[in-house]
Amino acid sequence: MAQWTSAVGAAQLARLLTSQQEARPAGPGSRRPPAYRALADGIRLLVLEGRVPVAARLPAERELAVSLKVSRTTVAAAYEALRGEGFLESRRGAGSWTAVPAGNPLPARGLEPLPPEALGSMIDLGTAALPAPEPWLTRAVQGALGELPPYAHTHGDYPAGLPALREMLAERYTAQGVPTMPEQIMVTTGAMGAIDAICHLFAGRGERIAVESPSYANILQLMREAGARLVPVAMAEGLTGWDIDRWRQVLRDAAPRLAYVVADFHNPTGALADEDQRRQLVEAARSAGTVLVVDETMTELHFDRDLKMPRRVCAFDPAGSTVITVGSASKAFWAGMRIGWVRAAPDVIRSLVAARAYADLGTPVLEQLAVNWLLSTGGWEEAVQVRRDQGRENSAALVAALQRELPDWEFDVPVGGLTLWVRAGGLSGSRLAEVGERVGVRVPSGPRFGVDGAFEGYVRLPFTVSGAVADEAAVRLAAAARLVREGGASGAEPPRTLIA
């Protein structure tokens, strides 16, 4: 019986390898490895990055040789090297499939948090999340406990969410100029839970979903695993938001069932779409019959107190037939507060609630009560202001450290959000991620945020560190960059233990 569970075609693997190679120029005086070794290293890196899954069947030697325009001997030697290192297994008649050597952790396909035990020696720039804003978390939980007794006498299942929280969220949208009824709100287990439910309702296996390019890595992976066919739409240059002409073309030609966008402080670029772009995108989606899913998890995280934010995207869809909005407490407040919500037309909410019976049934009551306490007492606004101040401070510290240690890296500094999208001076983001872990800094590579190997020359850096830690992170990134330029990571010094 074959041991592989998926397959990677020759053309797809060739695209991934080619984009990786293009972003890895030879440094001065460096020696390129033999062709078979470079191919083996490229495939190994794709496996370690999670962009080629473990237990994925690789193309036959002859097929891959044709796609890469190399000799079959080169491919055969690369496969043999990978087998010797434990990254490939083969069986006559079943082909060859990817593996990881015994003792190696399985690569993650998304951006999983760093284990707490590794925090002493590793600077984690992989997860865009901050510690809880105290004392507001403790106060919210205490307030929730005070409200809990009446709910404890019920079954505790509220598939649409607690009525009090649905009403509070509806009132907030209404106060922000978007009239909303509680019947238009469903509370979910985080924004990921919300988008997962929307994808299952609207986009079955094989359906097209248009996504920004780049886009949030974990959402892209969620959609891939749901069987969606992702259609990338390039962002406009810098922080200027969407390229509306490209969106019109994709919506017209590909006719995707869904489109997923982040209008406010886009993850990973930090871009902020203006009102005209929002209006035009809604009109284009309506004309194409595409449902527009708008991720608003970063909406409140602007750094400038005087910044006048554009109207919400759903404000340009008064009939509610085109836009579905997703919000969350996880970015604005704390990642451990897994409360999200969907705002949509009442019939869409009813369908989502009905489908929930076969998923998670409902969201934890105590956490809903905590968020409701924050929203109803003014604690939310004070906690979010703490977040904004942290973001502003961390952004300034990280930018200054990068400009000092890596002056050839390029980026535009956003006015909000949690992420900085960085062009890494012509280096491979995948190799920076690999080498970075060896020198004590964890950073996600650009291709995690793209489709089919795009953005190999980028990394994403979050605004989660400041002061001496930001300085040390930049020093370690510079060390990783030097090793990548020199063509390897041999001799890398072990990371120093951080002082809290």
Short mmCIF file of C-alpha atoms in Angstrom, two decimals:
data_model
loop_
_atom_site.label_atom_id
_atom_site.label_comp_id
_atom_site.label_asym_id
_atom_site.label_seq_id
_atom_site.Cartn_x
_atom_site.Cartn_y
_atom_site.Cartn_z
CA MET A 1 0.00 0.00 0.00
CA ALA A 2 1.32 3.48 -0.94
CA GLN A 3 2.40 5.70 1.95
CA TRP A 4 1.61 9.02 0.27
CA THR A 5 -1.57 10.98 0.95
CA SER A 6 -1.31 13.76 -1.67
CA ALA A 7 0.67 14.50 -4.81
CA VAL A 8 2.74 17.39 -6.17
CA GLY A 9 2.84 17.76 -9.95
CA ALA A 10 6.05 18.35 -11.88
CA ALA A 11 4.97 21.80 -13.10
CA GLN A 12 3.91 22.91 -9.61
CA LEU A 13 7.15 21.70 -8.01
CA ALA A 14 9.16 23.38 -10.75
CA ARG A 15 7.40 26.72 -10.10
CA LEU A 16 8.12 26.49 -6.38
CA LEU A 17 11.77 25.64 -6.95
CA THR A 18 12.26 28.31 -9.61
CA SER A 19 10.84 31.12 -7.46
CA GLN A 20 13.03 29.94 -4.60
CA GLN A 21 16.15 29.95 -6.77
CA GLU A 22 15.46 33.38 -8.27
CA ALA A 23 15.46 34.90 -4.78
CA ARG A 24 18.81 33.35 -3.86
CA PRO A 25 21.53 35.21 -5.76
CA ALA A 26 25.09 34.06 -5.38
CA GLY A 27 27.07 36.25 -3.01
CA PRO A 28 30.53 37.63 -3.84
CA GLY A 29 33.05 34.81 -3.84
CA SER A 30 30.42 32.18 -3.00
CA ARG A 31 30.43 28.81 -4.74
CA ARG A 32 27.26 27.31 -6.10
CA PRO A 33 26.66 23.70 -5.07
CA PRO A 34 26.35 20.96 -7.69
CA ALA A 35 23.01 20.95 -9.52
CA TYR A 36 21.76 17.80 -7.78
CA ARG A 37 22.66 19.24 -4.36
CA ALA A 38 20.90 22.52 -5.09
CA LEU A 39 17.79 20.58 -6.17
CA ALA A 40 17.86 18.37 -3.08
CA ASP A 41 18.31 21.42 -0.82
CA GLY A 42 15.40 23.19 -2.55
CA ILE A 43 13.00 20.28 -2.06
CA ARG A 44 14.15 19.79 1.53
CA LEU A 45 13.49 23.47 2.27
CA LEU A 46 10.01 23.29 0.72
CA VAL A 47 9.22 20.35 3.04
CA LEU A 48 10.62 22.11 6.12
CA GLU A 49 8.58 25.21 5.25
CA GLY A 50 5.42 23.14 4.92
CA ARG A 51 4.86 24.31 1.32
CA VAL A 52 5.25 20.75 0.09
CA PRO A 53 3.36 18.55 2.58
CA VAL A 54 4.87 15.56 4.31
CA ALA A 55 3.71 12.32 2.65
CA ALA A 56 3.23 14.07 -0.70
CA ARG A 57 4.08 11.98 -3.77
CA LEU A 58 6.77 13.68 -5.85
CA PRO A 59 6.78 13.54 -9.65
CA ALA A 60 8.72 10.81 -11.44
CA GLU A 61 12.35 11.60 -12.19
CA ARG A 62 11.78 11.96 -15.93
CA GLU A 63 8.76 14.30 -15.49
CA LEU A 64 10.58 16.61 -13.09
CA ALA A 65 13.69 16.66 -15.28
CA VAL A 66 11.61 17.83 -18.24
CA SER A 67 9.89 20.57 -16.20
CA LEU A 68 13.18 21.82 -14.72
CA LYS A 69 15.13 21.42 -17.98
CA VAL A 70 17.84 19.37 -16.27
CA SER A 71 19.09 15.84 -16.83
CA ARG A 72 17.30 12.87 -15.35
CA THR A 73 20.61 11.96 -13.68
CA THR A 74 20.48 15.25 -11.72
CA VAL A 75 16.98 14.51 -10.43
CA ALA A 76 17.89 10.90 -9.60
CA ALA A 77 20.93 12.05 -7.62
CA ALA A 78 18.84 14.67 -5.76
CA TYR A 79 16.21 12.08 -4.84
CA GLU A 80 18.93 9.70 -3.64
CA ALA A 81 20.43 12.45 -1.45
CA LEU A 82 17.01 13.18 0.05
CA ARG A 83 16.46 9.48 0.77
CA GLY A 84 19.81 9.34 2.53
CA GLU A 85 18.88 12.34 4.70
CA GLY A 86 15.45 10.96 5.59
CA PHE A 87 13.42 13.51 3.60
CA LEU A 88 12.24 11.03 0.96
CA GLU A 89 10.93 7.49 0.99
CA SER A 90 10.39 5.27 -2.04
CA ARG A 91 8.84 1.95 -2.94
CA ARG A 92 8.93 0.16 -6.26
CA GLY A 93 5.61 0.63 -7.99
CA ALA A 94 4.41 3.29 -5.52
CA GLY A 95 6.84 6.08 -6.34
CA SER A 96 8.60 8.47 -3.92
CA TRP A 97 7.03 10.64 -1.26
CA THR A 98 8.25 13.32 1.15
CA ALA A 99 9.10 12.55 4.77
CA VAL A 100 10.93 14.06 7.73
CA PRO A 101 13.79 12.34 9.55
CA ALA A 102 13.08 10.69 12.89
CA GLY A 103 13.17 13.23 15.70
CA ASN A 104 12.38 16.22 13.48
CA PRO A 105 9.11 18.10 14.17
CA LEU A 106 6.53 18.03 11.42
CA PRO A 107 6.53 21.34 9.55
CA ALA A 108 3.55 23.60 10.19
CA ARG A 109 1.45 24.82 7.27
CA GLY A 110 0.41 28.01 9.04
CA LEU A 111 1.87 30.35 11.63
CA GLU A 112 1.64 28.38 14.84
CA PRO A 113 2.71 30.01 18.15
CA LEU A 114 6.19 29.21 19.47
CA PRO A 115 6.08 26.74 22.40
CA PRO A 116 6.52 28.57 25.74
CA GLU A 117 9.61 26.52 26.61
CA ALA A 118 11.46 27.97 23.60
CA LEU A 119 10.87 31.61 24.52
CA GLY A 120 14.04 31.87 26.62
CA SER A 121 16.39 31.44 23.66
CA MET A 122 14.29 32.25 20.60
CA ILE A 123 12.89 35.63 19.57
CA ASP A 124 9.50 34.83 18.08
CA LEU A 125 8.60 37.04 15.12
CA GLY A 126 6.30 34.39 13.71
CA THR A 127 3.06 35.25 15.49
CA ALA A 128 1.46 38.69 15.28
CA ALA A 129 -0.02 38.68 18.79
CA LEU A 130 0.70 40.54 22.01
CA PRO A 131 0.27 39.62 25.70
CA ALA A 132 -3.07 40.49 27.28
CA PRO A 133 -3.71 44.17 28.11
CA GLU A 134 -3.99 44.07 31.87
CA PRO A 135 -5.80 44.87 34.07
CA TRP A 136 -8.56 44.67 31.48
CA LEU A 137 -8.43 40.92 30.96
CA THR A 138 -8.71 40.19 34.67
CA ARG A 139 -11.50 42.72 35.13
CA ALA A 140 -13.41 41.33 32.15
CA VAL A 141 -13.22 37.77 33.47
CA GLN A 142 -14.29 38.90 36.94
CA GLY A 143 -17.18 40.82 35.44
CA ALA A 144 -18.16 37.77 33.39
CA LEU A 145 -18.18 35.55 36.47
CA GLY A 146 -20.60 37.96 38.09
CA GLU A 147 -22.96 37.62 35.10
CA LEU A 148 -22.60 33.85 34.78
CA PRO A 149 -25.12 32.41 37.33
CA PRO A 150 -28.29 32.87 35.23
CA TYR A 151 -26.63 31.18 32.25
CA ALA A 152 -25.37 28.31 34.39
CA HIS A 153 -29.00 27.24 34.87
CA THR A 154 -29.40 26.75 31.10
CA HIS A 155 -28.01 24.15 28.67
CA GLY A 156 -25.26 26.64 27.69
CA ASP A 157 -25.57 26.14 23.93
CA TYR A 158 -26.16 29.37 22.01
CA PRO A 159 -25.39 28.59 18.33
CA ALA A 160 -25.93 32.21 17.26
CA GLY A 161 -24.21 33.63 20.33
CA LEU A 162 -25.46 35.14 23.57
CA PRO A 163 -28.37 37.50 22.85
CA ALA A 164 -26.78 40.24 24.98
CA LEU A 165 -23.52 40.14 23.00
CA ARG A 166 -25.29 40.00 19.62
CA GLU A 167 -27.30 43.07 20.61
CA MET A 168 -24.18 44.90 21.83
CA LEU A 169 -22.30 44.19 18.58
CA ALA A 170 -25.30 45.30 16.51
CA GLU A 171 -25.47 48.56 18.47
CA ARG A 172 -21.78 49.22 17.81
CA TYR A 173 -22.18 48.78 14.05
CA THR A 174 -25.23 51.04 14.12
CA ALA A 175 -23.36 53.71 16.07
CA GLN A 176 -20.60 53.57 13.42
CA GLY A 177 -23.05 54.38 10.66
CA VAL A 178 -24.05 50.87 9.57
CA PRO A 179 -27.59 50.10 10.80
CA THR A 180 -27.57 46.54 12.13
CA MET A 181 -30.02 44.25 13.90
CA PRO A 182 -29.03 41.47 16.34
CA GLU A 183 -30.43 39.03 13.76
CA GLN A 184 -27.51 40.04 11.50
CA ILE A 185 -24.88 38.89 14.02
CA MET A 186 -23.50 35.43 14.79
CA VAL A 187 -20.83 34.99 17.46
CA THR A 188 -18.07 32.53 16.51
CA THR A 189 -14.96 30.95 17.97
CA GLY A 190 -12.54 33.54 16.65
CA ALA A 191 -12.29 34.99 13.15
CA MET A 192 -10.86 31.70 11.86
CA GLY A 193 -14.02 29.92 13.00
CA ALA A 194 -16.12 32.56 11.25
CA ILE A 195 -14.29 32.30 7.93
CA ASP A 196 -14.25 28.51 8.08
CA ALA A 197 -18.04 28.50 8.49
CA ILE A 198 -18.48 30.98 5.61
CA CYS A 199 -16.27 28.93 3.28
CA HIS A 200 -18.17 25.74 4.02
CA LEU A 201 -21.50 27.47 3.39
CA PHE A 202 -20.61 29.31 0.18
CA ALA A 203 -17.62 27.59 -1.41
CA GLY A 204 -17.66 23.83 -1.76
CA ARG A 205 -14.65 21.79 -2.80
CA GLY A 206 -13.30 22.99 -6.13
CA GLU A 207 -14.95 26.44 -5.94
CA ARG A 208 -12.85 29.51 -6.76
CA ILE A 209 -12.03 32.03 -4.02
CA ALA A 210 -10.31 35.29 -4.98
CA VAL A 211 -7.70 36.41 -2.44
CA GLU A 212 -5.34 39.33 -2.13
CA SER A 213 -1.76 38.58 -3.09
CA PRO A 214 -0.16 38.50 -0.56
CA SER A 215 -2.75 37.54 2.07
CA TYR A 216 -2.99 36.13 5.60
CA ALA A 217 -1.20 32.77 5.62
CA ASN A 218 -3.49 30.91 8.01
CA ILE A 219 -6.60 31.86 6.04
CA LEU A 220 -4.97 30.77 2.77
CA GLN A 221 -4.16 27.41 4.32
CA LEU A 222 -7.68 27.06 5.74
CA MET A 223 -9.10 27.60 2.24
CA ARG A 224 -6.65 25.17 0.63
CA GLU A 225 -7.56 22.45 3.10
CA ALA A 226 -11.24 23.10 2.38
CA GLY A 227 -10.49 22.27 -1.26
CA ALA A 228 -10.85 25.80 -2.65
CA ARG A 229 -9.13 26.94 -5.85
CA LEU A 230 -7.38 30.17 -4.87
CA VAL A 231 -7.27 33.00 -7.41
CA PRO A 232 -4.61 35.58 -6.38
CA VAL A 233 -5.14 39.30 -7.05
CA ALA A 234 -2.04 41.47 -6.67
CA MET A 235 -2.15 44.34 -4.20
CA ALA A 236 -1.36 47.86 -5.37
CA GLU A 237 2.16 49.16 -4.75
CA GLY A 238 3.19 50.20 -1.25
CA LEU A 239 0.42 50.90 1.25
CA THR A 240 -2.14 52.19 -1.25
CA GLY A 241 -4.59 49.30 -0.89
CA TRP A 242 -6.21 47.39 -3.73
CA ASP A 243 -5.62 47.49 -7.47
CA ILE A 244 -9.26 47.87 -8.49
CA ASP A 245 -8.65 47.29 -12.21
CA ARG A 246 -7.09 43.90 -11.41
CA TRP A 247 -9.98 43.05 -9.12
CA ARG A 248 -12.53 43.89 -11.82
CA GLN A 249 -10.70 41.68 -14.30
CA VAL A 250 -10.46 38.69 -11.92
CA LEU A 251 -14.06 38.97 -10.77
CA ARG A 252 -15.23 39.20 -14.38
CA ASP A 253 -13.02 36.45 -15.85
CA ALA A 254 -12.76 33.93 -12.99
CA ALA A 255 -16.25 34.50 -11.50
CA PRO A 256 -15.16 33.35 -8.01
CA ARG A 257 -17.87 32.32 -5.56
CA LEU A 258 -16.14 34.18 -2.72
CA ALA A 259 -13.52 36.89 -2.37
CA TYR A 260 -11.56 37.38 0.87
CA VAL A 261 -10.06 40.81 1.65
CA VAL A 262 -8.55 42.76 4.56
CA ALA A 263 -9.37 46.43 4.03
CA ASP A 264 -7.91 47.83 7.26
CA PHE A 265 -4.17 47.44 7.96
CA HIS A 266 -3.90 44.47 5.68
CA ASN A 267 -2.06 41.39 6.89
CA PRO A 268 0.81 41.21 5.91
CA THR A 269 1.39 44.52 4.08
CA GLY A 270 -0.33 46.97 6.46
CA ALA A 271 -2.17 48.68 3.57
CA LEU A 272 -5.33 50.69 4.23
CA ALA A 273 -7.94 50.76 1.44
CA ASP A 274 -9.59 54.14 0.94
CA GLU A 275 -13.33 54.75 0.64
CA ASP A 276 -13.35 54.95 -3.15
CA GLN A 277 -11.62 51.57 -3.42
CA ARG A 278 -14.13 50.07 -1.00
CA ARG A 279 -17.09 51.40 -2.96
CA GLN A 280 -15.69 50.20 -6.28
CA LEU A 281 -14.81 46.73 -5.01
CA VAL A 282 -18.30 46.22 -3.59
CA GLU A 283 -19.81 47.31 -6.91
CA ALA A 284 -17.52 44.97 -8.86
CA ALA A 285 -18.31 42.02 -6.57
CA ARG A 286 -22.05 42.69 -6.82
CA SER A 287 -21.86 42.79 -10.63
CA ALA A 288 -19.93 39.50 -10.72
CA GLY A 289 -22.21 37.73 -8.23
CA THR A 290 -19.29 37.25 -5.85
CA VAL A 291 -19.75 37.28 -2.07
CA LEU A 292 -17.17 39.63 -0.53
CA VAL A 293 -15.84 38.44 2.85
CA VAL A 294 -14.22 41.37 4.65
CA ASP A 295 -11.84 40.66 7.54
CA GLU A 296 -12.03 43.56 10.02
CA THR A 297 -9.89 42.06 12.79
CA MET A 298 -7.31 44.89 12.50
CA THR A 299 -9.78 47.76 12.10
CA GLU A 300 -9.26 49.38 15.49
CA LEU A 301 -5.46 49.10 15.60
CA HIS A 302 -4.51 52.50 14.14
CA PHE A 303 -1.55 54.31 15.69
CA ASP A 304 -2.59 57.92 15.07
CA ARG A 305 -5.30 59.24 17.38
CA ASP A 306 -6.29 61.80 14.72
CA LEU A 307 -6.53 59.32 11.84
CA LYS A 308 -9.95 59.48 10.21
CA MET A 309 -10.72 55.88 9.28
CA PRO A 310 -12.67 55.13 6.08
CA ARG A 311 -16.21 53.85 6.42
CA ARG A 312 -16.57 50.11 6.82
CA VAL A 313 -16.87 48.13 3.61
CA CYS A 314 -20.38 46.94 4.54
CA ALA A 315 -21.50 50.60 4.56
CA PHE A 316 -21.36 50.44 0.76
CA ASP A 317 -23.70 47.42 0.68
CA PRO A 318 -26.89 48.71 2.32
CA ALA A 319 -28.98 45.83 0.96
CA GLY A 320 -26.62 43.34 2.59
CA SER A 321 -26.53 41.08 -0.47
CA THR A 322 -22.80 41.23 -1.24
CA VAL A 323 -20.67 41.85 1.88
CA ILE A 324 -20.12 39.55 4.84
CA THR A 325 -18.08 41.15 7.62
CA VAL A 326 -15.89 39.25 10.09
CA GLY A 327 -14.67 40.78 13.36
CA SER A 328 -12.77 39.48 16.35
CA ALA A 329 -11.48 40.27 19.82
CA SER A 330 -8.31 38.25 19.22
CA LYS A 331 -6.19 40.92 17.50
CA ALA A 332 -7.58 44.09 19.06
CA PHE A 333 -7.72 42.67 22.59
CA TRP A 334 -5.93 39.32 23.13
CA ALA A 335 -5.34 36.20 21.02
CA GLY A 336 -6.42 34.05 23.97
CA MET A 337 -9.89 35.61 23.83
CA ARG A 338 -11.27 33.41 21.04
CA ILE A 339 -14.37 35.44 20.29
CA GLY A 340 -15.23 36.41 16.74
CA TRP A 341 -18.39 37.40 14.93
CA VAL A 342 -20.05 37.58 11.55
CA ARG A 343 -22.23 40.45 10.33
CA ALA A 344 -24.38 39.51 7.34
CA ALA A 345 -27.94 39.47 6.04
CA PRO A 346 -30.36 37.66 8.39
CA ASP A 347 -30.88 34.76 5.96
CA VAL A 348 -27.11 34.19 5.77
CA ILE A 349 -26.87 34.22 9.55
CA ARG A 350 -29.69 31.68 9.81
CA SER A 351 -27.90 29.39 7.36
CA LEU A 352 -24.62 29.69 9.24
CA VAL A 353 -26.32 28.97 12.54
CA ALA A 354 -28.12 25.93 11.11
CA ALA A 355 -24.85 24.53 9.74
CA ARG A 356 -23.16 25.00 13.10
CA ALA A 357 -25.01 22.02 14.54
CA TYR A 358 -22.51 19.86 12.65
CA ALA A 359 -19.45 21.86 13.67
CA ASP A 360 -18.80 23.30 17.16
CA LEU A 361 -22.40 23.95 18.38
CA GLY A 362 -21.46 27.29 19.94
CA THR A 363 -18.88 29.59 21.50
CA PRO A 364 -17.84 29.45 25.19
CA VAL A 365 -20.32 31.40 27.31
CA LEU A 366 -17.82 32.81 29.81
CA GLU A 367 -15.65 34.38 27.10
CA GLN A 368 -18.72 35.91 25.44
CA LEU A 369 -19.71 37.43 28.76
CA ALA A 370 -16.18 38.82 29.19
CA VAL A 371 -16.28 40.54 25.78
CA ASN A 372 -19.78 41.85 26.48
CA TRP A 373 -18.54 43.27 29.81
CA LEU A 374 -15.69 45.05 28.02
CA LEU A 375 -17.97 46.53 25.36
CA SER A 376 -20.65 47.65 27.81
CA THR A 377 -18.37 49.26 30.43
CA GLY A 378 -15.90 51.20 28.28
CA GLY A 379 -13.14 48.72 29.08
CA TRP A 380 -12.85 47.78 25.42
CA GLU A 381 -11.93 51.30 24.33
CA GLU A 382 -9.33 51.65 27.10
CA ALA A 383 -7.78 48.25 26.35
CA VAL A 384 -7.67 48.95 22.60
CA GLN A 385 -5.95 52.28 23.29
CA VAL A 386 -3.27 50.35 25.19
CA ARG A 387 -2.88 48.16 22.10
CA ARG A 388 -2.52 51.21 19.84
CA ASP A 389 0.15 52.71 22.06
CA GLN A 390 2.04 49.40 22.10
CA GLY A 391 1.80 49.13 18.34
CA ARG A 392 3.14 52.64 17.80
CA GLU A 393 6.06 52.06 20.20
CA ASN A 394 6.92 48.62 18.83
CA SER A 395 6.70 49.78 15.23
CA ALA A 396 9.15 52.63 15.85
CA ALA A 397 11.59 50.36 17.68
CA LEU A 398 11.54 47.62 15.05
CA VAL A 399 11.87 50.03 12.13
CA ALA A 400 14.82 51.83 13.73
CA ALA A 401 16.59 48.52 14.48
CA LEU A 402 16.10 47.23 10.93
CA GLN A 403 17.31 50.47 9.35
CA ARG A 404 20.44 50.28 11.47
CA GLU A 405 21.28 46.58 11.03
CA LEU A 406 19.82 45.85 7.57
CA PRO A 407 19.83 49.10 5.59
CA ASP A 408 19.32 47.29 2.26
CA TRP A 409 15.98 45.78 3.36
CA GLU A 410 13.00 47.70 1.97
CA PHE A 411 9.57 48.35 3.49
CA ASP A 412 6.79 50.91 3.85
CA VAL A 413 5.77 51.69 7.43
CA PRO A 414 2.00 51.37 7.96
CA VAL A 415 -0.04 53.62 10.25
CA GLY A 416 -1.69 50.72 12.01
CA GLY A 417 -2.03 46.98 12.31
CA LEU A 418 0.49 44.47 13.56
CA THR A 419 2.76 43.66 10.62
CA LEU A 420 5.63 44.96 8.47
CA TRP A 421 6.08 43.48 4.97
CA VAL A 422 9.78 43.49 4.14
CA ARG A 423 11.69 42.92 0.89
CA ALA A 424 14.80 41.15 2.17
CA GLY A 425 17.54 42.69 0.06
CA GLY A 426 17.34 40.08 -2.70
CA LEU A 427 17.60 37.12 -0.32
CA SER A 428 15.33 34.09 -0.14
CA GLY A 429 12.74 34.51 2.61
CA SER A 430 12.52 30.72 2.96
CA ARG A 431 16.24 30.43 3.61
CA LEU A 432 16.17 33.35 6.02
CA ALA A 433 13.42 31.55 7.95
CA GLU A 434 15.43 28.32 8.03
CA VAL A 435 18.71 29.94 9.05
CA GLY A 436 16.99 32.36 11.43
CA GLU A 437 15.86 29.51 13.68
CA ARG A 438 19.49 28.41 13.97
CA VAL A 439 20.62 31.83 15.16
CA GLY A 440 17.67 32.38 17.48
CA VAL A 441 15.04 34.38 15.59
CA ARG A 442 11.85 32.90 14.18
CA VAL A 443 10.41 34.67 11.15
CA PRO A 444 7.83 33.58 8.56
CA SER A 445 8.92 33.66 4.93
CA GLY A 446 7.05 35.52 2.21
CA PRO A 447 5.80 32.46 0.29
CA ARG A 448 3.57 31.51 3.22
CA PHE A 449 1.50 34.57 2.31
CA GLY A 450 1.30 33.86 -1.41
CA VAL A 451 0.04 31.29 -3.88
CA ASP A 452 2.37 28.91 -5.77
CA GLY A 453 5.70 30.19 -4.51
CA ALA A 454 5.12 33.93 -4.80
CA PHE A 455 6.99 36.42 -2.55
CA GLU A 456 10.13 34.35 -2.06
CA GLY A 457 12.09 37.57 -1.58
CA TYR A 458 10.00 38.74 1.42
CA VAL A 459 9.54 38.15 5.14
CA ARG A 460 6.81 39.37 7.48
CA LEU A 461 7.81 40.99 10.77
CA PRO A 462 5.22 41.73 13.48
CA PHE A 463 5.09 44.68 15.87
CA THR A 464 5.40 42.46 18.94
CA VAL A 465 8.82 43.40 20.31
CA SER A 466 10.39 46.67 21.42
CA GLY A 467 13.46 48.07 23.13
CA ALA A 468 16.43 45.73 23.59
CA VAL A 469 14.50 42.75 22.18
CA ALA A 470 13.79 44.60 18.93
CA ASP A 471 17.47 45.52 18.70
CA GLU A 472 18.57 41.92 19.29
CA ALA A 473 16.01 40.61 16.79
CA ALA A 474 17.50 42.85 14.10
CA VAL A 475 21.03 41.73 15.03
CA ARG A 476 20.02 38.07 14.67
CA LEU A 477 18.23 38.74 11.38
CA ALA A 478 21.39 40.42 10.11
CA ALA A 479 23.40 37.36 11.16
CA ALA A 480 20.95 35.10 9.32
CA ALA A 481 21.19 37.32 6.23
CA ARG A 482 25.00 37.06 6.22
CA LEU A 483 24.84 33.27 6.43
CA VAL A 484 22.31 33.08 3.59
CA ARG A 485 24.52 35.31 1.41
CA GLU A 486 27.48 33.06 2.15
CA GLY A 487 25.45 30.06 1.03
CA GLY A 488 24.83 28.15 4.23
CA ALA A 489 24.38 28.12 7.99
CA SER A 490 27.42 26.13 9.06
CA GLY A 491 29.19 27.63 12.00
CA ALA A 492 26.17 29.60 13.19
CA GLU A 493 26.48 30.57 16.81
CA PRO A 494 23.77 29.32 19.19
CA PRO A 495 21.35 32.03 20.30
CA ARG A 496 21.93 33.88 23.53
CA THR A 497 19.36 33.53 26.30
CA LEU A 498 17.11 36.58 26.51
CA ILE A 499 16.92 38.56 29.71
CA ALA A 500 13.29 39.31 30.58
#
